[in-house]
Short mmCIF file of C-alpha atoms and ligand atoms in Angstrom, two decimals:
data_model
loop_
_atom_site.label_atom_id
_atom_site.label_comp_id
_atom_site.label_asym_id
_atom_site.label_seq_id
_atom_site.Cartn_x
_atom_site.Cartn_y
_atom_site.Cartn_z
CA UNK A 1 147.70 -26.57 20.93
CA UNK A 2 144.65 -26.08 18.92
CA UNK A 3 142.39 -22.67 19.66
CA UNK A 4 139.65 -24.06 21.59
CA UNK A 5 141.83 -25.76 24.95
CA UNK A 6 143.78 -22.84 24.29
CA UNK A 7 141.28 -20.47 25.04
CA UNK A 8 139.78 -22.87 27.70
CA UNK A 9 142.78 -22.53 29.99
CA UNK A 10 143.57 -19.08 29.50
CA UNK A 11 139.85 -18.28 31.14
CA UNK A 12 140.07 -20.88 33.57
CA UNK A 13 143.85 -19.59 34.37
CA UNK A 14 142.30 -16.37 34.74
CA UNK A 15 139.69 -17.52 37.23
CA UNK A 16 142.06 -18.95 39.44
CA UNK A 17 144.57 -16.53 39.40
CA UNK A 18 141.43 -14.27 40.45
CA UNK A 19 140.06 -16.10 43.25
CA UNK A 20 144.24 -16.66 44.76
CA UNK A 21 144.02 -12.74 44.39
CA UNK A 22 140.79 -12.49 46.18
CA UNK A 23 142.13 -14.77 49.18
CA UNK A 24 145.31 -12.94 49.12
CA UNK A 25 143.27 -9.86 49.43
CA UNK A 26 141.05 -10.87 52.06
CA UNK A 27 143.93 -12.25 54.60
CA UNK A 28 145.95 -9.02 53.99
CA UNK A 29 142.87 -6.31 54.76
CA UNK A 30 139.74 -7.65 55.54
CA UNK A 31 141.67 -10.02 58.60
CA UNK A 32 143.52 -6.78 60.54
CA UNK A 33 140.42 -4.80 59.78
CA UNK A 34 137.94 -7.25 61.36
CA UNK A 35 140.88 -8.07 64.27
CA UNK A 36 140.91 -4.21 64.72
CA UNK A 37 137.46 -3.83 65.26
CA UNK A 38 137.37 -6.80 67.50
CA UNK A 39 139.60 -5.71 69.80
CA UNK A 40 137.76 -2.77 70.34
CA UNK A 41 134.51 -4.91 71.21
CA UNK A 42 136.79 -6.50 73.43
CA UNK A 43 138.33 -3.46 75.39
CA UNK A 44 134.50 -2.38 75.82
CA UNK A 45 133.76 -6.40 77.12
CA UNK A 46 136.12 -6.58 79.17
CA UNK A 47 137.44 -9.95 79.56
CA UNK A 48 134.47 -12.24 78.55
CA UNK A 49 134.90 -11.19 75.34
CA UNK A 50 138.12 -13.35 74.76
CA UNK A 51 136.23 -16.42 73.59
CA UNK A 52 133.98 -13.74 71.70
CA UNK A 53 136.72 -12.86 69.47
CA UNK A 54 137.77 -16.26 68.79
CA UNK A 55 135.12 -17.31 67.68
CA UNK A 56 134.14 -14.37 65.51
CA UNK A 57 137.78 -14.36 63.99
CA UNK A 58 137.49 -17.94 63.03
CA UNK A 59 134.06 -17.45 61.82
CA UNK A 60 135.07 -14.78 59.75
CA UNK A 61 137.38 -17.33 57.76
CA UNK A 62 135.33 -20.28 57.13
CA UNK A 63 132.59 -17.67 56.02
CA UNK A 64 134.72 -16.22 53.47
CA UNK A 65 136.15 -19.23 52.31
CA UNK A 66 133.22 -20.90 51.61
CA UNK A 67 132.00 -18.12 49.99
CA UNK A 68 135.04 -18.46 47.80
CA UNK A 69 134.91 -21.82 47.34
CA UNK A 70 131.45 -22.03 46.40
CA UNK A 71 131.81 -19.41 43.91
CA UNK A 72 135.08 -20.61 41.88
CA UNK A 73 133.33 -23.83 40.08
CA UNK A 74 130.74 -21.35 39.22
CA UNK A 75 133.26 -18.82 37.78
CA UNK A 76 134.84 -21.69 36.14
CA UNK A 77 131.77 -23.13 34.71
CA UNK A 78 130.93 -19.44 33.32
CA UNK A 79 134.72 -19.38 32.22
CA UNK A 80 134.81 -22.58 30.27
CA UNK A 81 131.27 -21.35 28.64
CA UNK A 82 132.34 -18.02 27.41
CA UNK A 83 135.79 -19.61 26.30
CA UNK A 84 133.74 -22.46 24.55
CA UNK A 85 131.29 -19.19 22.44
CA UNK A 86 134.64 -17.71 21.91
CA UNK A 87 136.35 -20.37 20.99
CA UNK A 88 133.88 -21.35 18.52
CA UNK A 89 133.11 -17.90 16.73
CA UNK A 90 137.22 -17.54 16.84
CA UNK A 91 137.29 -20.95 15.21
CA UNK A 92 134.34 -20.85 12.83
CA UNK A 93 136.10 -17.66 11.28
CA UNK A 94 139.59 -19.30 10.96
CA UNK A 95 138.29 -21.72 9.59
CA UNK A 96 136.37 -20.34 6.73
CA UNK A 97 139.92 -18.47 5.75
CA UNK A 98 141.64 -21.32 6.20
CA UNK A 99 139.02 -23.27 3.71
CA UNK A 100 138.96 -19.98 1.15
CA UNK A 101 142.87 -19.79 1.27
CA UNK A 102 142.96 -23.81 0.73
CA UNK A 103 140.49 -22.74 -2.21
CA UNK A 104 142.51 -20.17 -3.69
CA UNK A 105 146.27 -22.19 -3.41
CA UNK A 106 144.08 -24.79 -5.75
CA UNK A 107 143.27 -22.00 -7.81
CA UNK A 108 139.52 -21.37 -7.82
CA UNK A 109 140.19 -17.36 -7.53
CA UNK A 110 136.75 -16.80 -7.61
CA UNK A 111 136.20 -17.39 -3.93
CA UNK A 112 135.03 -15.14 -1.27
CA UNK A 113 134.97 -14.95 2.49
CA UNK A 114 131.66 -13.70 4.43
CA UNK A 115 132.28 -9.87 5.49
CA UNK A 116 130.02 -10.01 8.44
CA UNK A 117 130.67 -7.39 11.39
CA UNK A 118 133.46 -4.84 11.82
CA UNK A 119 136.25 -6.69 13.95
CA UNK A 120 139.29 -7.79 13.26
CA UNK A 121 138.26 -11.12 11.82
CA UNK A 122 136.19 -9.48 9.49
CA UNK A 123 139.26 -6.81 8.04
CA UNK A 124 141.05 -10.09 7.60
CA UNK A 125 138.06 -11.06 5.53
CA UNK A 126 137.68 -8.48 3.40
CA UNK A 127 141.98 -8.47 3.09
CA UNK A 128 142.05 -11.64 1.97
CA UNK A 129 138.85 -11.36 -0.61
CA UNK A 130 140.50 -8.01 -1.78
CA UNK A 131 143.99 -10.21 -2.42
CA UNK A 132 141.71 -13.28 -3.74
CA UNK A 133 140.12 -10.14 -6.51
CA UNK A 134 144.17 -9.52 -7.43
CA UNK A 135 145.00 -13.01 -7.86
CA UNK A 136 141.90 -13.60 -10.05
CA UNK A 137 143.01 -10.53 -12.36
CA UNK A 138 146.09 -11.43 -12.46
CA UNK A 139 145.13 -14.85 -13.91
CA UNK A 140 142.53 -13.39 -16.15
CA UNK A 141 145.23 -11.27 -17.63
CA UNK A 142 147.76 -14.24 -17.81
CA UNK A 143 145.42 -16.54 -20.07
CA UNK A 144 144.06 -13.49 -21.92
CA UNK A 145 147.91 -13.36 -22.34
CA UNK A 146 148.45 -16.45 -23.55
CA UNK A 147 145.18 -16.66 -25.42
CA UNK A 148 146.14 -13.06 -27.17
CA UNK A 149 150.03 -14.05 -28.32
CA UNK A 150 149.10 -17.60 -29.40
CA UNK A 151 146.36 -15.86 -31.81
CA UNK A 152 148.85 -13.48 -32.88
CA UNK A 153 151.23 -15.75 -33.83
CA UNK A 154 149.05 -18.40 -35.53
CA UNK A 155 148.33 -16.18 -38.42
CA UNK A 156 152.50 -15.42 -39.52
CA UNK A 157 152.79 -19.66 -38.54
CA UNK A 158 149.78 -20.92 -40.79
CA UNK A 159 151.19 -18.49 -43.38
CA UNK A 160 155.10 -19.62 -43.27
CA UNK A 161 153.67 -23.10 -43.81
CA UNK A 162 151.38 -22.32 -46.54
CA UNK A 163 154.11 -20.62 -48.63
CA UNK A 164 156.24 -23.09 -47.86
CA UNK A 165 153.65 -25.96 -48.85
CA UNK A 166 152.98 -23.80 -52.60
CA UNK A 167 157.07 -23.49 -52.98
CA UNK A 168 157.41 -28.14 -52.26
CA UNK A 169 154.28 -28.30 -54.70
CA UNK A 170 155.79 -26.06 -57.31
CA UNK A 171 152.60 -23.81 -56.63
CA UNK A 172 154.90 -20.63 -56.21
CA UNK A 173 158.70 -20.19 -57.12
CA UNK A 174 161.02 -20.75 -54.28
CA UNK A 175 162.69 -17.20 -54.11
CA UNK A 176 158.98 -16.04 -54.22
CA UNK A 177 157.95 -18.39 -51.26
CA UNK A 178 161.24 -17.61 -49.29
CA UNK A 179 160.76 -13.81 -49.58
CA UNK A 180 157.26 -14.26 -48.20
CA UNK A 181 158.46 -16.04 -45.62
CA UNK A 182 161.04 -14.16 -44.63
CA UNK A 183 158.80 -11.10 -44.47
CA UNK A 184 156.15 -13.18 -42.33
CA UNK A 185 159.66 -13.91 -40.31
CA UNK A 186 160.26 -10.68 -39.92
CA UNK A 187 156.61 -10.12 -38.59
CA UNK A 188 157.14 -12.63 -35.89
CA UNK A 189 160.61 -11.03 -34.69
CA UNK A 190 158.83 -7.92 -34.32
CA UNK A 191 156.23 -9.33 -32.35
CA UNK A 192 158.38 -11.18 -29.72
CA UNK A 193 160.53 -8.05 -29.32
CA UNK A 194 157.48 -6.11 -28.63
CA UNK A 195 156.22 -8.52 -26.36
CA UNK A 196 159.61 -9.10 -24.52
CA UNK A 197 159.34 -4.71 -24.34
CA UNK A 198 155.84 -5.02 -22.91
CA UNK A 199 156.79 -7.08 -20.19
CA UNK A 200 159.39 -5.01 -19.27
CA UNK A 201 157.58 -1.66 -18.94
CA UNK A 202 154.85 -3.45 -17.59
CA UNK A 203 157.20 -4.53 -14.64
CA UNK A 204 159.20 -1.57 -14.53
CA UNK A 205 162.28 -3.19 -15.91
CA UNK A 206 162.65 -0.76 -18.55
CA UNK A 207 166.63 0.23 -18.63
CA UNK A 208 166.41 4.28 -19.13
CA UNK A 209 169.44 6.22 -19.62
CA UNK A 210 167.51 9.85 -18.61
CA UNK A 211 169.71 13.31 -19.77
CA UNK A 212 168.79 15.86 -20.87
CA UNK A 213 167.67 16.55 -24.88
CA UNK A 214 166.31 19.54 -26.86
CA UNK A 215 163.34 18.88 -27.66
CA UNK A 216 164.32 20.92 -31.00
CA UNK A 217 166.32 17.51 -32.08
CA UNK A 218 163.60 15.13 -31.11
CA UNK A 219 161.26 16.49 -33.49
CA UNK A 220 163.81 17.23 -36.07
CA UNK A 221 164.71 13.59 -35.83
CA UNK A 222 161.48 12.41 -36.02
CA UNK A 223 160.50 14.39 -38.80
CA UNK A 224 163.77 13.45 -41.17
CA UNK A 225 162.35 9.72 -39.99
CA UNK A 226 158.89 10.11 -41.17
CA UNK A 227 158.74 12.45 -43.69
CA UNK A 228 159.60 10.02 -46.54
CA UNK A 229 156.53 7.60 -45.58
CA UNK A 230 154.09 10.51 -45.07
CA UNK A 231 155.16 11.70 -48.63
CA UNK A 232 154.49 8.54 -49.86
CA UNK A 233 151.39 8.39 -48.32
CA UNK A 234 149.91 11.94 -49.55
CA UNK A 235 149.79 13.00 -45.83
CA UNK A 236 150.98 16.29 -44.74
CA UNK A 237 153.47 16.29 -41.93
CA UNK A 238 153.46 20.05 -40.01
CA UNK A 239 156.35 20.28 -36.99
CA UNK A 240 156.12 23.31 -35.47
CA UNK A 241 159.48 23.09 -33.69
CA UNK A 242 159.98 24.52 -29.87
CA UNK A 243 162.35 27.30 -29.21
CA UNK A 244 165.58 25.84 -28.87
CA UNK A 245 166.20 26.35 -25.33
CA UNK A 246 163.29 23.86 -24.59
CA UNK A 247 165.10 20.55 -22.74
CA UNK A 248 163.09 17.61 -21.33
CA UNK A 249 164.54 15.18 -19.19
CA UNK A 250 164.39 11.58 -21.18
CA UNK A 251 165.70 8.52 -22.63
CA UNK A 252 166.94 9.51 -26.24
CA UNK A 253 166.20 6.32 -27.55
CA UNK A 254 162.51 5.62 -25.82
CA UNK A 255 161.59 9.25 -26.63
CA UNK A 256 161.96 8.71 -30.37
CA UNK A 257 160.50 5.37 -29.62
CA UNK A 258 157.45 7.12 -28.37
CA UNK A 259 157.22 9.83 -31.06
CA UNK A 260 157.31 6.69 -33.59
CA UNK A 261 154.66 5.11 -32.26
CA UNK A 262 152.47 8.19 -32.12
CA UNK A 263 153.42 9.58 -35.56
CA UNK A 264 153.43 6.12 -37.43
CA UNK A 265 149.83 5.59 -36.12
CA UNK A 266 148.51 9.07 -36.84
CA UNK A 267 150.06 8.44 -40.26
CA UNK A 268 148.73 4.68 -40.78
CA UNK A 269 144.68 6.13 -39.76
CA UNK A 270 145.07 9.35 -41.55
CA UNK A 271 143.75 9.27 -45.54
CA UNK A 272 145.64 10.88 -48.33
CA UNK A 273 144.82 14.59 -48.46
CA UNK A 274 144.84 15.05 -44.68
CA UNK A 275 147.20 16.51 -42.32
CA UNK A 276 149.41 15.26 -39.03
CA UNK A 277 150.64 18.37 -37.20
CA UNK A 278 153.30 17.89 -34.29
CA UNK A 279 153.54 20.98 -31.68
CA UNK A 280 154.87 21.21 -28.35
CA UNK A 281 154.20 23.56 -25.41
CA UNK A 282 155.73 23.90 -21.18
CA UNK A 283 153.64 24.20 -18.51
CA UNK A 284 154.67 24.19 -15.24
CA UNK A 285 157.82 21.87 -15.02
CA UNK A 286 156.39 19.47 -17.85
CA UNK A 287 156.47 20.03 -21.82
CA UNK A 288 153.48 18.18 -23.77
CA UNK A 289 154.05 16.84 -27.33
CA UNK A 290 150.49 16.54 -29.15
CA UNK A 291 150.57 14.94 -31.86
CA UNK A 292 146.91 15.74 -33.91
CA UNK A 293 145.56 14.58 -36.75
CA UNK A 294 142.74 14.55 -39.62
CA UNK A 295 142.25 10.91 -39.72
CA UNK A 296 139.06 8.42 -38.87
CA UNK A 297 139.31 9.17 -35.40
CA UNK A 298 138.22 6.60 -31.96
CA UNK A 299 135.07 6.48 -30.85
CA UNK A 300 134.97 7.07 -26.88
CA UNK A 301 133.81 3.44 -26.23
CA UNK A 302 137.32 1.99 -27.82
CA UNK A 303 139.40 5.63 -26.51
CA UNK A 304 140.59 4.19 -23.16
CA UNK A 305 141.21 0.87 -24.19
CA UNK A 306 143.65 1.48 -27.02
CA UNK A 307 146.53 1.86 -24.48
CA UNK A 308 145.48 -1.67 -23.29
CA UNK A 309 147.76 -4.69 -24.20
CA UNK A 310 146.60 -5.97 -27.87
CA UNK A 311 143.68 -3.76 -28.19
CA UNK A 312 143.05 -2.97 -31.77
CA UNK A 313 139.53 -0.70 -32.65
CA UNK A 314 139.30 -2.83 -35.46
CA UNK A 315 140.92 -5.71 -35.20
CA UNK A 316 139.95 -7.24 -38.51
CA UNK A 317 140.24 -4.88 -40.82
CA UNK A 318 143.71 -3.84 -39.47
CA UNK A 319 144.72 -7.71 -39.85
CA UNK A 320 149.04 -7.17 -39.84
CA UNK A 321 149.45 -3.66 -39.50
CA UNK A 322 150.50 -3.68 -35.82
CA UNK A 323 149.72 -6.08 -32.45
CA UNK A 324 147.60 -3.42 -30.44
CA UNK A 325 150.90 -3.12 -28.48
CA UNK A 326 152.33 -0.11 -29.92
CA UNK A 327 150.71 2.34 -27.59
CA UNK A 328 150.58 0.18 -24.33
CA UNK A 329 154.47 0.27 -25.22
CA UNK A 330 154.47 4.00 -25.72
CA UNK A 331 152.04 4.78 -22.39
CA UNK A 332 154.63 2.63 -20.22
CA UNK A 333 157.66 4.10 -21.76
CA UNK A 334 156.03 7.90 -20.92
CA UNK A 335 155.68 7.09 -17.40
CA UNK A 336 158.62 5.01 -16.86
CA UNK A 337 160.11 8.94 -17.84
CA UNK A 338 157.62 10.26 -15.46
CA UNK A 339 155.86 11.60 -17.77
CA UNK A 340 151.91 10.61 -19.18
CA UNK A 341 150.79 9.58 -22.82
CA UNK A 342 147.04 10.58 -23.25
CA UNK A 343 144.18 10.40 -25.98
CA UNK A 344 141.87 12.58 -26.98
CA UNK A 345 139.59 11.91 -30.61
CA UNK A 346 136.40 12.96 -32.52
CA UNK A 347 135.88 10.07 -34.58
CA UNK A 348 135.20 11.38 -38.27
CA UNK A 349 137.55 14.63 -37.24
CA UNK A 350 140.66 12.99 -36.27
CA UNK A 351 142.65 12.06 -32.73
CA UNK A 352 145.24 14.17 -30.47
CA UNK A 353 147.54 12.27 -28.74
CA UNK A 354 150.24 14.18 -26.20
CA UNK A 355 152.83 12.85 -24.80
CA UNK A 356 154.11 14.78 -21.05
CA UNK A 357 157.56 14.46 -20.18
CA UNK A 358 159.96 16.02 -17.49
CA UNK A 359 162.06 19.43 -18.67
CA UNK A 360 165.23 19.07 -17.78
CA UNK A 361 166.06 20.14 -14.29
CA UNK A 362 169.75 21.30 -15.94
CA UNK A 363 168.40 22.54 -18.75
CA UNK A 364 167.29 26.57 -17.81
CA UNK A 365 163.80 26.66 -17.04
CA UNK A 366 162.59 27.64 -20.13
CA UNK A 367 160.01 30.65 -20.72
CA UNK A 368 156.31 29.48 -20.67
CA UNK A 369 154.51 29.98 -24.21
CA UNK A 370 151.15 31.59 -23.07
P1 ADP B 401 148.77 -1.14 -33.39
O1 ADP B 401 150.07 -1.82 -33.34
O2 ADP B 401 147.64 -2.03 -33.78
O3 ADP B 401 148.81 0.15 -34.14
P2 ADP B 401 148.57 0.52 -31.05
O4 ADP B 401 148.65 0.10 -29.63
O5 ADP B 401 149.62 1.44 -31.54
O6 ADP B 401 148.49 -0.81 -31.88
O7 ADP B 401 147.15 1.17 -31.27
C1 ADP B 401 145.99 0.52 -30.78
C2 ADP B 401 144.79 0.88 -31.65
O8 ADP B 401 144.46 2.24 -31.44
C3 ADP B 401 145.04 0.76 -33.12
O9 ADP B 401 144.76 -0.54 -33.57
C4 ADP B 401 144.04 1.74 -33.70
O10 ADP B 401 142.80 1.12 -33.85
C5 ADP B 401 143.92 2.80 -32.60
N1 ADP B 401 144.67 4.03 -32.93
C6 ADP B 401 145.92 4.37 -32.50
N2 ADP B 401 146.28 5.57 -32.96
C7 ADP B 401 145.27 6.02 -33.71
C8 ADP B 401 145.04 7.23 -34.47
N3 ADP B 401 145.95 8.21 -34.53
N4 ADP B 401 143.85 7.34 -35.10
C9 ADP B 401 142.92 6.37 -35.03
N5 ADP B 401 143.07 5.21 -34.33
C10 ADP B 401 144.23 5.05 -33.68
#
């Protein structure tokens, strides 16, 4: 049954149900009362008073039943107004969600319901506009998405075809044009393996195998990783290694994931001549891994952002050196260890980055370095 006859009835049942009471009422104490008192008049009367106190009982009736009687079409006129106001502001409200939700399910996220008052109506309101705001950043982020992998991939794609264009036109030898393609290949692979990675941290279906490590043989791994490319590079790589009793509570595999991320980018923005130390220190029931060095540094407009999905500071010059991913990876990876990743820069000086994770609750609490 639709709101309004709804609504209707239940007033009008409410009306009747209170006159019934009222007559109910009246016939079980106003009768014996008045019958009471009659009687009385009577004893005092003597017996002239019999046809006295007929009449006065029956008058009593018809008086109070026309009284009811002439007020229940007024009640129920009253009753089918304030059900009808009701009704109608009920309705009205309903309606309008009803309209924004059809709105919404046909994807114009950009809706919003009035937020007028403070009932109940209104909390639905603002509930639904507040679930309308998720839905439209949720669909921003989709096609930002879409719009951010299909640019990523339409550089490696426009250059496989190119080489392989030059290599059919005898342009460039064939083992030259495979081996760039194979490399661009290679790009692409890394790409979708990031992106499939992304999508799992991002939904928390990261598979962690969490035990406890020294954090001794995370930086000596690490090191013996990079220490090779920063040589290369003319960087300096300082590890100041952690006493050896120092155990965090992580995923081997992610944590080195996360130091490589943190120590490939220090080394990739850091000029030859400068200096990438790694340190780590406990406080409380957390160790921090900073990671600082002397490179360009990020200006505290681009700072927060660089843990965002494909966020690059400068996206042109740094054309194939990474997706922007690597740290939204490494952030998500840190707290899917209940830990943090955080930045902290002076652009021209150089950029901290440290990493929180867990010690290990088997580990013995290790002393805290001052
Ligand atoms: P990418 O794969 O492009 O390296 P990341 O997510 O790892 O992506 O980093 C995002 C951006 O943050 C980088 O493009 C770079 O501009 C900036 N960045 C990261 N680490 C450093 C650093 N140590 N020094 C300066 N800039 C950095």
């Amino acid at each position: 049954m639709r709101l309004f006859p709804r609504l209707l009835l239940n007033h009008l049942a409410v009306v009747a149900v209170t006159a019934s009471v009222l007559l109910i009422a009246t016939e079980l104490t106003a009768q014996p009362f008045i019958r009471h008192h009659v009687a009385q008049m009577m004893d005092l009367l003597g017996s002239q008073g019999n046809h006295m106190r007929l009449d006065l009982t029956s008058g009593m009736r018809t008086t109070l039943t026309r009284a009811l009687l002439a007020a229940l079409p007024l009640g129920l006129l009253v009753a089918a107004l304030t059900a009808w106001v009701a009704a109608r502001r009920v309705t009205a409200s309903v309606r309008h969600l009803q309209a924004g939700s059809q709105a919404i399910a046909s994807g114009q996220y950009d809706r919003r319901l009035p937020e007028v008052g403070e009932d109940e109506l209104t909390e639905l309101a603002r509930s639904f506009n507040t679930m309308a705001g998720t839905l439209a950043r949720i669909e921003q982020t989709r096609a930002e998405l879409i719009g951010n992998v299909a640019h990523e991939l339409r550089t490696p794609v426009s250059a496989v075809r190119g080489y392989a264009e030059a290599a059919q036109d005898g342009i460039l030898p064939a083992d030259q044009a495979l081996a760039a393609i194979a490399r661009e290949v290679a790009g692409m692979e890394r790409l979708t393996h990031d992106l499939s990675l992304v999508s799992r941290v991002e939904g928390g279906r990261v598979e962690l195998h969490l035990t406890s490590i020294p954090l001794r043989d995370l930086l000596t791994q690490a090191q013996d990783r990079f220490q090779l490319a920063f040589e290369d590079r003319g960087v300096t790589l300082q590890v100041d290694f952690p006493p050896a009793a120092w155990a965090v509570w992580a995923d081997p595999q992610r944590a080195q994931q996360v130091l490589a991320n943190l120590l490939g980018n220090a080394l990739k923005h850091t000029p030859a001549g400068g200096r990438v130390w790694v340190s780590a220190d406990v406080h409380g029931a957390e160790a921090t891994v900073s990671v600082v060095d002397t490179g360009s540094g990020i200006s505290p407009e681009h700072l927060d952002r660089v843990f965002e999905r494909f966020y690059r500071v400068d996206a042109a010059r740094t054309r194939g050196e990474g997706s922007g991913v690597g740290l939204t990876i490494a952030r998500g990876l840190a707290r899917a260890m209940h830990g943090d990743l955080t930045a902290t820069s002076t652009p021209g000086q150089g950029s901290t980055f440290r990493w929180t994770v867990p010690l290990s609750p088997v580990a013995a609490r290790p002393p805290q370095r001052s």
